[in-house]
Amino acid sequence: PQDDRNIVKRWSELSEKHGLDLVVCVAAAQRRGIADADEARRNGKDADNLAPGFRISGLGQLIEGAIQSDRLVVFGD
């Protein structure tokens, strides 16, 4: 609906405006059927469905980021 907040679009706009790196967990993406162009090609799909500004990565990047950061903020359980 037009009155929907469209959170994904808002994240994409925020990323573009501020040069943010929006990383999606590869395991969470697979469970939800989200694929970037490489993953779609590997699985014989015609197209990807990852929103603009986002990219898929693994747990290693989270660990590396946590090591290099002063803080790690986690939302949810």
PDB file of C-alpha atoms in Angstrom:
ATOM      1  CA  PRO A   1       0.000   0.000   0.000  1.00  0.00           C
ATOM      2  CA  GLN A   2       1.065   3.585  -0.605  1.00  0.00           C
ATOM      3  CA  ASP A   3       0.872   4.386   3.107  1.00  0.00           C
ATOM      4  CA  ASP A   4       3.288   1.541   3.950  1.00  0.00           C
ATOM      5  CA  ARG A   5       6.582   2.710   5.491  1.00  0.00           C
ATOM      6  CA  ASN A   6       8.670   0.456   3.173  1.00  0.00           C
ATOM      7  CA  ILE A   7      11.501  -0.087   5.623  1.00  0.00           C
ATOM      8  CA  VAL A   8      13.811  -1.744   3.071  1.00  0.00           C
ATOM      9  CA  LYS A   9      13.584   1.285   0.763  1.00  0.00           C
ATOM     10  CA  ARG A  10      14.302   3.589   3.684  1.00  0.00           C
ATOM     11  CA  TRP A  11      17.417   1.567   4.624  1.00  0.00           C
ATOM     12  CA  SER A  12      18.579   1.695   0.984  1.00  0.00           C
ATOM     13  CA  GLU A  13      18.134   5.477   0.907  1.00  0.00           C
ATOM     14  CA  LEU A  14      20.004   5.848   4.207  1.00  0.00           C
ATOM     15  CA  SER A  15      22.864   3.739   2.849  1.00  0.00           C
ATOM     16  CA  GLU A  16      23.123   5.819  -0.310  1.00  0.00           C
ATOM     17  CA  LYS A  17      22.969   9.128   1.539  1.00  0.00           C
ATOM     18  CA  HIS A  18      25.618   8.240   4.149  1.00  0.00           C
ATOM     19  CA  GLY A  19      27.708   5.594   2.378  1.00  0.00           C
ATOM     20  CA  LEU A  20      26.704   2.829   4.802  1.00  0.00           C
ATOM     21  CA  ASP A  21      27.568  -0.836   4.315  1.00  0.00           C
ATOM     22  CA  LEU A  22      24.308  -2.783   4.696  1.00  0.00           C
ATOM     23  CA  VAL A  23      25.252  -6.414   5.221  1.00  0.00           C
ATOM     24  CA  VAL A  24      22.734  -9.260   5.244  1.00  0.00           C
ATOM     25  CA  CYS A  25      23.618 -12.532   6.980  1.00  0.00           C
ATOM     26  CA  VAL A  26      23.985 -15.251   4.350  1.00  0.00           C
ATOM     27  CA  ALA A  27      22.167 -17.857   6.481  1.00  0.00           C
ATOM     28  CA  ALA A  28      19.249 -15.499   7.205  1.00  0.00           C
ATOM     29  CA  ALA A  29      19.056 -14.542   3.521  1.00  0.00           C
ATOM     30  CA  GLN A  30      18.930 -18.178   2.413  1.00  0.00           C
ATOM     31  CA  ARG A  31      16.163 -18.993   4.911  1.00  0.00           C
ATOM     32  CA  ARG A  32      14.118 -16.101   3.511  1.00  0.00           C
ATOM     33  CA  GLY A  33      14.804 -16.759  -0.168  1.00  0.00           C
ATOM     34  CA  ILE A  34      16.931 -13.633  -0.637  1.00  0.00           C
ATOM     35  CA  ALA A  35      19.741 -13.898  -3.173  1.00  0.00           C
ATOM     36  CA  ASP A  36      22.283 -11.545  -4.714  1.00  0.00           C
ATOM     37  CA  ALA A  37      23.249 -11.910  -8.386  1.00  0.00           C
ATOM     38  CA  ASP A  38      26.023 -14.447  -7.690  1.00  0.00           C
ATOM     39  CA  GLU A  39      23.843 -16.625  -5.461  1.00  0.00           C
ATOM     40  CA  ALA A  40      20.958 -16.496  -7.937  1.00  0.00           C
ATOM     41  CA  ARG A  41      23.280 -17.558 -10.770  1.00  0.00           C
ATOM     42  CA  ARG A  42      24.729 -20.431  -8.680  1.00  0.00           C
ATOM     43  CA  ASN A  43      21.208 -21.685  -7.990  1.00  0.00           C
ATOM     44  CA  GLY A  44      20.003 -21.350 -11.586  1.00  0.00           C
ATOM     45  CA  LYS A  45      17.634 -18.466 -10.849  1.00  0.00           C
ATOM     46  CA  ASP A  46      16.783 -15.850 -13.478  1.00  0.00           C
ATOM     47  CA  ALA A  47      17.180 -12.833 -11.194  1.00  0.00           C
ATOM     48  CA  ASP A  48      18.320 -11.678  -7.781  1.00  0.00           C
ATOM     49  CA  ASN A  49      16.051 -10.031  -5.200  1.00  0.00           C
ATOM     50  CA  LEU A  50      18.493  -8.253  -2.893  1.00  0.00           C
ATOM     51  CA  ALA A  51      17.489  -4.637  -2.302  1.00  0.00           C
ATOM     52  CA  PRO A  52      19.765  -1.821  -3.522  1.00  0.00           C
ATOM     53  CA  GLY A  53      22.545  -0.922  -1.085  1.00  0.00           C
ATOM     54  CA  PHE A  54      22.543  -4.334   0.609  1.00  0.00           C
ATOM     55  CA  ARG A  55      25.041  -7.142   0.201  1.00  0.00           C
ATOM     56  CA  ILE A  56      25.284 -10.662   1.564  1.00  0.00           C
ATOM     57  CA  SER A  57      28.155 -11.788   3.777  1.00  0.00           C
ATOM     58  CA  GLY A  58      28.966 -14.356   6.404  1.00  0.00           C
ATOM     59  CA  LEU A  59      29.724 -14.599  10.080  1.00  0.00           C
ATOM     60  CA  GLY A  60      33.410 -13.933   9.450  1.00  0.00           C
ATOM     61  CA  GLN A  61      32.701 -10.322   8.538  1.00  0.00           C
ATOM     62  CA  LEU A  62      30.692  -9.828  11.733  1.00  0.00           C
ATOM     63  CA  ILE A  63      33.567 -11.212  13.819  1.00  0.00           C
ATOM     64  CA  GLU A  64      36.122  -9.069  11.969  1.00  0.00           C
ATOM     65  CA  GLY A  65      33.976  -5.983  12.466  1.00  0.00           C
ATOM     66  CA  ALA A  66      33.539  -6.735  16.163  1.00  0.00           C
ATOM     67  CA  ILE A  67      37.297  -7.129  16.603  1.00  0.00           C
ATOM     68  CA  GLN A  68      37.996  -3.796  14.915  1.00  0.00           C
ATOM     69  CA  SER A  69      35.181  -1.878  16.663  1.00  0.00           C
ATOM     70  CA  ASP A  70      34.842  -0.258  20.050  1.00  0.00           C
ATOM     71  CA  ARG A  71      31.304  -1.651  20.468  1.00  0.00           C
ATOM     72  CA  LEU A  72      28.957  -4.217  18.995  1.00  0.00           C
ATOM     73  CA  VAL A  73      25.256  -3.430  19.251  1.00  0.00           C
ATOM     74  CA  VAL A  74      22.776  -6.283  18.860  1.00  0.00           C
ATOM     75  CA  PHE A  75      19.031  -5.801  18.471  1.00  0.00           C
ATOM     76  CA  GLY A  76      16.576  -8.545  19.378  1.00  0.00           C
ATOM     77  CA  ASP A  77      17.171 -11.926  20.955  1.00  0.00           C
TER      78      ASP A  77
END
